[in-house]
Structures are given as C-alpha cells and as structure tokens.
Coordinates of C-alpha atoms in Angstrom, one line a residue:
M1 CA -156.5 37.9 49.9
K2 CA -153.7 36.6 52.1
P3 CA -151.8 39.3 54.1
R4 CA -148.5 38.8 52.2
L5 CA -150.4 39.0 48.8
L6 CA -152.2 42.1 49.9
A7 CA -149.0 43.8 51.0
A8 CA -147.3 42.9 47.7
A9 CA -150.3 44.1 45.7
L10 CA -150.3 47.5 47.5
T11 CA -146.6 47.9 46.8
L12 CA -146.9 47.0 43.2
S13 CA -150.1 49.1 42.7
A14 CA -148.2 52.1 44.0
A15 CA -145.4 51.5 41.6
A16 CA -147.9 51.4 38.7
V17 CA -149.1 54.9 39.6
T18 CA -145.8 56.6 40.5
S19 CA -143.4 55.3 37.9
P20 CA -144.5 56.4 34.4
A21 CA -141.8 58.1 32.3
F22 CA -142.7 61.8 32.3
A23 CA -141.3 62.4 28.8
F24 CA -143.8 60.2 27.3
D25 CA -147.3 61.6 26.3
W26 CA -149.8 59.3 27.9
R27 CA -152.6 61.7 27.2
Q28 CA -152.2 61.8 23.4
A29 CA -155.6 60.0 22.9
E30 CA -157.4 61.8 25.8
G31 CA -161.2 61.7 25.5
T32 CA -161.2 58.3 23.6
E33 CA -163.4 55.4 24.7
I34 CA -162.3 51.9 23.9
T35 CA -163.6 48.4 24.6
L36 CA -161.6 45.5 26.1
L37 CA -163.1 42.1 25.2
A38 CA -161.9 39.5 27.7
S39 CA -162.3 36.2 29.3
E40 CA -163.4 36.1 33.0
H41 CA -159.9 35.4 34.3
P42 CA -157.8 36.4 37.3
W43 CA -155.8 38.7 35.0
T44 CA -159.1 40.5 34.0
A45 CA -159.9 40.9 37.7
G46 CA -156.5 42.6 38.1
V47 CA -157.3 45.0 35.3
R48 CA -160.6 45.9 36.8
E49 CA -159.0 46.7 40.2
H50 CA -156.4 49.0 38.6
L51 CA -158.3 50.4 35.7
A52 CA -159.0 53.8 37.3
E53 CA -155.2 54.4 37.4
F54 CA -155.0 54.0 33.6
E55 CA -158.0 56.3 33.0
A56 CA -156.5 58.9 35.3
L57 CA -153.2 58.7 33.6
T58 CA -154.5 58.8 30.0
G59 CA -157.9 60.3 30.0
I60 CA -159.1 57.2 28.0
K61 CA -162.2 55.4 29.1
V62 CA -162.1 51.6 29.0
N63 CA -165.2 49.4 28.9
V64 CA -164.4 45.9 30.0
T65 CA -166.7 43.3 28.5
A66 CA -166.0 39.8 29.8
F67 CA -167.5 36.3 29.4
A68 CA -166.8 32.8 30.8
E69 CA -163.9 31.3 28.7
D70 CA -165.9 29.0 26.4
L71 CA -168.4 31.8 25.5
Y72 CA -165.6 34.3 25.3
L73 CA -163.7 32.4 22.7
D74 CA -166.7 32.3 20.4
R75 CA -167.4 36.0 21.0
A76 CA -163.8 36.9 20.2
N77 CA -163.7 35.0 17.0
L78 CA -166.9 36.7 15.8
A79 CA -165.7 40.1 16.9
I80 CA -162.5 40.0 14.8
R81 CA -164.4 38.9 11.8
S82 CA -167.1 41.6 12.1
E83 CA -167.3 44.2 9.4
T84 CA -167.9 46.9 12.0
P85 CA -165.7 47.2 15.2
V86 CA -166.9 45.3 18.2
A87 CA -163.9 45.7 20.5
D88 CA -160.5 47.4 20.2
V89 CA -158.4 45.2 22.4
F90 CA -159.1 41.5 23.2
M91 CA -157.5 38.6 25.1
T92 CA -156.2 35.9 22.8
L93 CA -154.9 32.4 23.2
M94 CA -151.2 32.5 22.0
D95 CA -151.5 29.2 20.1
A96 CA -153.5 28.1 17.1
A97 CA -156.2 30.6 18.0
I98 CA -154.1 33.7 17.4
Y99 CA -152.6 32.0 14.3
E100 CA -156.1 31.6 12.8
Q101 CA -157.0 35.2 13.8
W102 CA -153.9 36.4 12.0
N103 CA -154.7 34.2 9.0
V104 CA -158.1 35.9 8.5
G105 CA -156.6 39.4 9.0
G106 CA -158.4 40.0 12.2
V107 CA -155.5 41.2 14.3
A108 CA -153.3 44.3 13.8
P109 CA -149.5 44.1 13.7
L110 CA -148.0 45.6 16.9
T111 CA -144.4 45.9 15.7
P112 CA -145.0 49.4 14.2
Y113 CA -146.3 50.6 17.6
I114 CA -143.5 49.0 19.5
N115 CA -140.9 50.6 17.3
D116 CA -142.5 54.1 17.4
A117 CA -141.0 56.2 20.2
A118 CA -143.9 58.6 20.1
L119 CA -146.3 55.7 20.8
T120 CA -144.3 53.5 23.1
D121 CA -142.8 54.7 26.4
A122 CA -139.0 53.8 26.5
A123 CA -139.6 52.4 30.0
W124 CA -142.0 49.7 28.6
D125 CA -139.0 47.5 27.6
Y126 CA -140.1 45.0 25.0
A127 CA -136.8 43.1 25.5
D128 CA -138.0 42.2 29.0
F129 CA -140.4 39.6 27.4
S130 CA -138.8 36.2 26.6
P131 CA -138.3 35.7 22.9
A132 CA -139.5 32.2 23.3
L133 CA -142.7 33.4 24.8
L134 CA -143.3 36.0 22.1
Q135 CA -143.0 33.3 19.4
G136 CA -146.5 32.3 20.1
A137 CA -147.8 35.4 18.2
S138 CA -145.0 36.2 15.8
F139 CA -146.1 35.9 12.2
P140 CA -145.3 34.6 9.6
P141 CA -143.9 32.0 11.9
G142 CA -140.2 31.4 11.5
D143 CA -139.8 34.4 9.1
A144 CA -137.0 36.9 9.8
A145 CA -139.4 39.7 9.0
A146 CA -142.1 38.4 11.3
Q147 CA -144.2 40.9 13.2
Q148 CA -145.7 40.7 16.7
Y149 CA -149.4 40.3 17.0
A150 CA -150.0 39.8 20.7
I151 CA -148.3 40.7 24.0
P152 CA -148.3 38.0 26.6
I153 CA -150.2 38.7 29.8
S154 CA -150.3 35.3 31.7
M155 CA -148.3 32.3 31.0
E156 CA -147.8 28.8 32.3
A157 CA -144.8 26.4 32.1
Y158 CA -145.1 22.7 32.7
I159 CA -143.3 21.7 35.9
L160 CA -143.2 18.9 38.5
F161 CA -145.4 19.2 41.6
Y162 CA -144.8 16.8 44.4
N163 CA -146.3 16.0 47.8
K164 CA -143.5 16.4 50.3
E165 CA -145.2 14.2 52.9
L166 CA -145.6 11.3 50.5
V167 CA -142.1 11.7 49.1
D168 CA -140.8 11.6 52.7
K169 CA -142.9 8.6 53.6
H170 CA -142.4 6.4 50.6
L171 CA -139.1 7.7 49.0
G172 CA -137.1 8.6 52.0
G173 CA -137.4 12.3 51.3
T174 CA -135.4 12.1 48.1
L175 CA -136.9 13.8 45.0
P176 CA -136.2 11.6 41.9
A177 CA -133.6 13.3 39.7
T178 CA -134.1 11.3 36.4
W179 CA -137.1 10.1 34.5
D180 CA -136.3 6.5 35.3
D181 CA -136.1 7.4 39.0
L182 CA -139.4 9.4 38.8
L183 CA -141.3 6.6 37.2
A184 CA -139.9 4.0 39.6
G185 CA -140.6 6.2 42.6
A186 CA -144.1 6.9 41.4
Q187 CA -144.8 3.2 40.9
K188 CA -143.4 2.5 44.4
V189 CA -145.9 4.9 46.0
T190 CA -148.7 3.3 44.1
D191 CA -147.7 -0.2 45.1
E192 CA -147.6 0.9 48.7
G193 CA -150.7 3.0 48.5
A194 CA -153.2 0.1 48.7
G195 CA -155.5 1.8 46.2
E196 CA -155.8 4.9 48.3
L197 CA -152.7 6.7 47.3
F198 CA -151.0 6.9 43.9
G199 CA -147.5 7.8 42.7
S200 CA -148.8 10.2 40.0
V201 CA -151.9 11.7 38.6
M202 CA -152.1 13.1 35.1
R203 CA -154.5 14.3 32.4
G204 CA -155.3 11.0 30.5
Q205 CA -158.5 11.4 28.5
R206 CA -158.5 11.4 24.7
S207 CA -158.7 15.2 24.4
G208 CA -156.9 18.1 22.8
S209 CA -156.5 19.4 26.4
L210 CA -153.4 17.1 26.7
V211 CA -151.5 19.0 24.0
D212 CA -149.5 21.4 26.1
T213 CA -148.6 19.1 29.0
M214 CA -147.8 16.3 26.6
T215 CA -145.7 18.5 24.4
G216 CA -143.9 19.9 27.4
I217 CA -142.8 16.3 28.4
V218 CA -141.8 15.4 24.9
L219 CA -139.8 18.6 24.6
N220 CA -138.0 17.6 27.7
A221 CA -137.0 14.3 26.0
W222 CA -136.1 16.3 22.8
G223 CA -133.6 18.4 24.7
E224 CA -132.0 21.5 23.3
A225 CA -131.9 20.5 19.7
E226 CA -133.6 22.9 17.3
A227 CA -137.4 22.6 16.7
P228 CA -138.5 25.9 15.1
L229 CA -142.1 26.9 14.5
P230 CA -144.4 26.4 12.7
Y231 CA -143.3 22.7 12.8
N232 CA -142.1 22.4 16.3
I233 CA -140.6 18.9 17.1
W234 CA -143.0 17.0 14.9
F235 CA -141.8 17.9 11.4
D236 CA -138.2 18.3 10.1
G237 CA -138.5 21.8 8.6
A238 CA -141.2 21.0 6.1
W239 CA -144.8 19.5 6.2
D240 CA -143.8 16.6 4.0
K241 CA -141.0 15.6 6.5
P242 CA -142.8 14.1 9.5
R243 CA -140.7 12.7 12.3
F244 CA -143.2 11.3 14.8
D245 CA -141.1 8.1 14.9
D246 CA -138.0 10.0 16.3
P247 CA -136.6 8.1 19.3
R248 CA -136.8 11.3 21.4
I249 CA -140.5 11.5 20.7
A250 CA -140.9 7.8 21.6
A251 CA -139.1 8.5 24.9
G252 CA -141.2 11.5 25.7
L253 CA -144.5 9.7 25.0
A254 CA -143.3 6.8 27.1
H255 CA -142.5 9.1 30.0
Y256 CA -146.1 10.4 29.9
A257 CA -147.6 6.9 29.7
G258 CA -145.4 5.8 32.6
L259 CA -146.8 8.5 34.8
L260 CA -150.3 7.4 33.8
N261 CA -149.5 3.9 34.7
A262 CA -148.5 4.9 38.2
G263 CA -151.9 6.5 38.6
P264 CA -155.5 5.4 39.4
E265 CA -157.0 2.6 37.3
N266 CA -159.3 5.1 35.6
A267 CA -156.5 7.5 34.7
L268 CA -157.4 7.5 31.0
S269 CA -160.7 9.3 31.9
F270 CA -159.0 12.1 33.8
G271 CA -159.1 15.7 32.5
W272 CA -157.2 18.5 34.2
E273 CA -160.0 19.0 36.7
D274 CA -159.8 15.4 37.9
A275 CA -156.0 15.3 38.0
S276 CA -155.5 18.5 39.8
R277 CA -158.3 17.7 42.3
Y278 CA -156.7 14.3 43.1
F279 CA -153.4 16.0 43.8
A280 CA -155.1 18.8 45.9
Q281 CA -156.8 16.1 48.0
G282 CA -153.4 14.6 48.9
K283 CA -154.0 11.4 46.9
A284 CA -150.9 11.5 44.6
A285 CA -147.2 12.0 45.1
F286 CA -146.5 13.6 41.7
F287 CA -148.3 15.8 39.2
V288 CA -146.8 17.2 36.0
D289 CA -148.9 20.1 34.6
A290 CA -149.2 23.9 34.3
S291 CA -147.4 26.0 36.8
V292 CA -150.6 28.1 37.3
F293 CA -152.0 25.3 39.5
G294 CA -149.5 26.2 42.2
P295 CA -151.3 29.1 43.9
G296 CA -154.5 27.0 44.1
F297 CA -152.7 24.2 45.8
E298 CA -151.6 26.6 48.5
D299 CA -155.2 27.8 49.2
V300 CA -155.9 26.4 52.7
A301 CA -159.6 26.7 52.2
N302 CA -159.7 24.4 49.2
S303 CA -156.6 22.3 49.3
A304 CA -155.5 19.5 51.6
V305 CA -151.9 19.9 50.5
A306 CA -151.4 23.6 51.3
G307 CA -147.9 24.0 52.7
K308 CA -147.0 20.5 51.7
V309 CA -146.3 21.0 48.0
G310 CA -142.9 21.0 46.5
Y311 CA -142.1 22.5 43.1
A312 CA -139.4 21.4 40.7
V313 CA -138.3 21.5 37.0
L314 CA -138.9 18.4 35.0
P315 CA -136.2 15.7 35.4
A316 CA -133.3 16.6 33.3
V317 CA -132.4 14.7 30.1
D318 CA -128.8 15.0 29.1
G319 CA -128.2 17.4 31.9
V320 CA -130.8 20.0 30.9
S321 CA -134.5 20.3 32.0
V322 CA -136.5 21.5 29.0
S323 CA -140.3 22.1 29.0
G324 CA -143.1 23.9 27.2
H325 CA -145.0 27.0 27.8
W326 CA -148.3 28.5 26.9
A327 CA -149.8 32.0 27.3
W328 CA -152.8 34.3 27.1
G329 CA -152.0 37.5 25.3
L330 CA -153.5 40.9 24.4
S331 CA -154.2 41.7 20.7
M332 CA -155.5 44.7 18.9
A333 CA -158.5 44.3 16.5
E334 CA -157.6 45.2 12.9
N335 CA -161.0 46.8 12.5
S336 CA -160.5 49.0 15.5
E337 CA -160.9 52.7 14.7
K338 CA -159.1 53.7 17.9
K339 CA -155.7 52.0 17.6
T340 CA -153.6 54.6 19.4
A341 CA -155.8 54.5 22.5
A342 CA -155.9 50.7 22.2
W343 CA -152.1 50.5 22.1
L344 CA -151.7 52.9 25.1
F345 CA -154.0 50.6 27.1
M346 CA -152.1 47.5 26.0
Q347 CA -148.8 49.1 26.9
W348 CA -150.0 50.1 30.3
A349 CA -151.6 46.7 31.0
T350 CA -148.4 44.9 30.1
S351 CA -146.0 47.3 31.9
Q352 CA -143.4 45.9 34.3
A353 CA -145.4 47.2 37.3
N354 CA -148.7 45.8 36.2
D355 CA -147.2 42.5 35.0
A356 CA -146.2 42.0 38.6
A357 CA -149.4 43.3 40.1
F358 CA -151.7 41.2 37.9
G359 CA -149.3 38.3 38.1
L360 CA -150.1 38.1 41.8
K361 CA -153.5 36.8 40.8
T362 CA -152.4 34.5 38.0
G363 CA -149.0 33.2 39.3
G364 CA -148.0 33.5 35.6
A365 CA -146.2 36.8 35.1
T366 CA -144.8 37.2 31.6
R367 CA -141.8 39.5 32.1
S368 CA -138.3 38.2 33.1
S369 CA -137.9 41.1 35.5
T370 CA -141.1 40.1 37.4
W371 CA -139.7 36.7 38.3
G372 CA -136.9 38.6 40.1
N373 CA -139.2 41.1 41.8
A374 CA -138.9 40.6 45.6
D375 CA -142.5 41.4 46.3
Y376 CA -143.7 39.0 43.6
V377 CA -141.4 36.2 44.9
A378 CA -142.5 36.8 48.5
A379 CA -146.2 36.4 47.5
F380 CA -145.9 32.7 46.7
A381 CA -145.0 29.5 48.5
P382 CA -141.3 28.8 49.0
G383 CA -139.8 27.2 45.9
Y384 CA -142.7 28.1 43.5
V385 CA -141.1 31.1 41.9
E386 CA -137.6 29.5 41.9
A387 CA -138.9 26.4 40.1
V388 CA -141.0 28.2 37.5
S389 CA -138.4 30.8 36.7
K390 CA -135.7 28.1 36.4
Q391 CA -138.0 26.1 34.1
L392 CA -138.7 29.3 32.0
E393 CA -135.0 29.5 31.2
H394 CA -135.5 26.4 29.0
T395 CA -139.0 26.3 27.7
R396 CA -140.4 26.4 24.2
P397 CA -143.8 27.0 22.6
T398 CA -146.1 23.9 22.6
M399 CA -148.1 24.8 19.5
V400 CA -147.9 23.8 15.8
F401 CA -149.2 26.4 13.3
R402 CA -151.1 24.2 10.8
E403 CA -154.7 23.6 10.1
G404 CA -155.8 20.2 11.2
W405 CA -153.3 20.0 14.1
G406 CA -156.1 19.4 16.6
E407 CA -156.9 16.1 15.0
V408 CA -153.2 15.1 15.0
V409 CA -153.1 15.7 18.8
L410 CA -155.8 13.1 19.3
V411 CA -153.8 10.4 17.4
I412 CA -150.7 11.3 19.5
V413 CA -152.8 10.7 22.6
D414 CA -153.8 7.4 21.0
A415 CA -150.1 6.5 20.9
I416 CA -149.7 7.4 24.6
H417 CA -152.7 5.2 25.4
A418 CA -151.2 2.3 23.4
I419 CA -147.9 2.6 25.3
Y420 CA -149.9 2.8 28.6
G421 CA -151.6 -0.5 27.5
G422 CA -148.3 -2.2 27.0
E423 CA -147.3 -1.5 23.4
D424 CA -143.6 -0.9 22.8
P425 CA -143.0 2.9 22.4
V426 CA -141.0 2.3 19.2
A427 CA -143.9 0.3 17.7
A428 CA -146.4 3.0 18.8
V429 CA -144.5 5.9 17.1
T430 CA -144.0 3.8 14.0
V431 CA -147.8 3.7 13.6
L432 CA -148.0 7.3 14.6
Q433 CA -145.6 8.2 11.7
E434 CA -148.0 6.8 9.3
V435 CA -151.3 8.0 10.8
A436 CA -150.5 11.5 11.9
P437 CA -149.6 13.1 8.5
A438 CA -152.7 11.4 6.9
V439 CA -155.0 12.9 9.5
M440 CA -153.6 16.4 8.9
Q441 CA -154.1 16.4 5.2

C-alpha cells in the first residue's frame, strides 16, 4: 500500500473503532454467528482487514465465504433460492440481478430495520446515501411505497479519463469542452498518431458489458429531463411506449460511435480489459468508462500513465454534465434466521467510517460525506475525487427493470455499430425503435 493510502487507512480504521454511538446497543445479538457470501473484491478485502473490530464491538462471529465474481454470482443466486439458509448477508449487483432476487422473494426488505431506532444507530445516517444511488434496489421501482432491499457498498460513475501528455502534444493542452470538440480532438490525435497512438479507446464488442458505459453517455445526451425507473430513458412511462428513436438517444449513440471511430481499427472487438489496457499503456488520449479504473491507472507498477492521467466529467450538453452510475450492494437473505445480527453487520459495514476505509481500496465510496472526507480525498491522485464527486451530483441509474432487457442491450449495441459503420444516427434509431420492443417481448 502507498504511504498516503496507509496513513489514511490507519486514520479511518481508528475512527471506525472509536466513534460508535454509546446509546445504541451493538451487543443485542451477542453470541450469534452469521455468514457473509461475497465476491472476491477489494471491498471484501477491506471487510476482512477490519472484521475483528466488528466482532469485538458486537460479540457476533462473521464467516466470510468468497468466490471469484463469475462463480460468486451463481452461488448467490442459488443461495437466495435455497429452502434452507446458506448465508445471512450477501453482496449483490444493484441492477437487474437484485431486481430478479426481489422478484423471487429472495431478499428481505431493509426499510423496517432502517426505521427502527432500536435496530439502527442514529449515527448511521441513511440520508447520507444518494437517493439516485439507492434507486438501484428500491422496489417496487417507481412506487411511492417502495422499500429498500440493498445498501450500496461500492459504486462507479462514468467519467472522462485523459492522457495529459497526449492532450498537451496534440491539442495544445486544451481539454475539449463539448462533444463536438471531444470527437474532433480525438480524431486529430488518431490522424497524427500514425497507427501507434489513438484519440480514444472504448468497449466496442457486441456484449452486455457495454450497457452501463453506453447508458451513461446516452444519459448525458438526454440531459436533466425525467427518466424514471423501471423504464429509464428507453420507454415513456409504459412498456408499450418505446422511444428508442428519440433524437437525444440518437445523439448519445452517435457520441459513443464517434469515440469508437477515433480508436484502433479493431475497436469493435474490445472489451473493458482491452480498452483499459490500451489506455494504461499510454496508447490513447481519451477513455470514457467507470471511475473505478482511476486508482489502477495510478499504479506505477502496472501502468505507463501513472501521474499523467487527468479526470473530468463528461462534456456538458445544454450546460449540464449528466452520466450514469452502478453499484455493488449488501442485501439480507429472506431465509436468514439471524436477521438482527445480519442487519447489525450490514449497518457496521456501511457506516461512514467504514465506507471511507473500504473505499480506499475501491475508489468508489458510496456516501456523500466520504467524498468530502479529507483523508479519502488525499489518498487519490489530484483531480480524481473532484471529478467523480462532481459527476455524482448528476448521475442516474443505468438499469432497466424488465425481463429480456439483456437482449435489448445487444440490439442497442448493433445500432452503435451501424453508426460506427457510417449509417445515419436517425436511421439507426428508427430501426432500433422497431427491433428493440420485439426482442423484449
């Protein structure tokens, strides 16, 4: 761990131990043993490092069972459907995954615990989480009486990364302020790069993995107009009112395709691994993707651009930079027989102190207060926290809560590929308006 990260971690760890509210009974489930089912993730590593603090505070024993992400997702889906309890608390994807888990009755509502003063420490401060972030696990979606089914633990917003050296060399040190400027600047770098350097690098393969980055860029073109869940920007308040041919959606997809066009010739084969590696190798001037890539780009052992990366919100449309966000969360198994102990663990793990402590490992703290925490800010490269926290002021969920949405994402990617290949954006979304609803039925 870097010295400044270590110092910040020690400070935040001390806060986690010394700041509980004494009026709250943290030992009300003393002697209980619970299981956390988790993905092997930097957040999970943070839990392991601090877990003894929770056990000393509460007298609750926590068994951490973790798997690589792909295997974990399968295990979690089986666990919540099991007739007998497998785990009490589990990590969940705050997107279609938690929606499906809620649909099958696998997750317990957390709102009754949040609202119970005997079960929730007043210092925990539910209001410190962004309402927009919480939407990813608030069901039924869009219902005034919706309850919370997961608490966010690690998030990402979709921002603009740029290579300062390449911007200085090819664009006179001026960061493009509009999408037209960004696309023109990216193309200029590619034209001058002689096949060795490129203006931008993006995920381009026909895959559902494009959904969040793509939606973040389209949300930017959409602006601040309403787009409530479960429909998001794609339907006008009802499943029989698709609006894939909206001019704002055409513009957003054209922005994505434009960045692909300023990239390598094989851009349509790139996944996130390829795109991020190209940027880390110093081969691209711009990269739009998840904010959680930032700390890795500053790793001097594995990145050629450490110390050379700039961070910015997406170029503003109509004066406001809007983007999307996505999150991991913690949920409680409906079939858990130890719900009080499970909630005490969830509450501790998502406290202000631990959000900051664990966030040092993820770069994706989920509380508004953490992004203003001096130790947290100091732990990251200059500009990173400023850009992400500024983008978070105007982000929205990237998901759609509807069965079959994954197939729709693929035909949206087809529209991006068509625009990349030279098709007019309006013509591409006209086709999309016909194809997408049929795919979802």
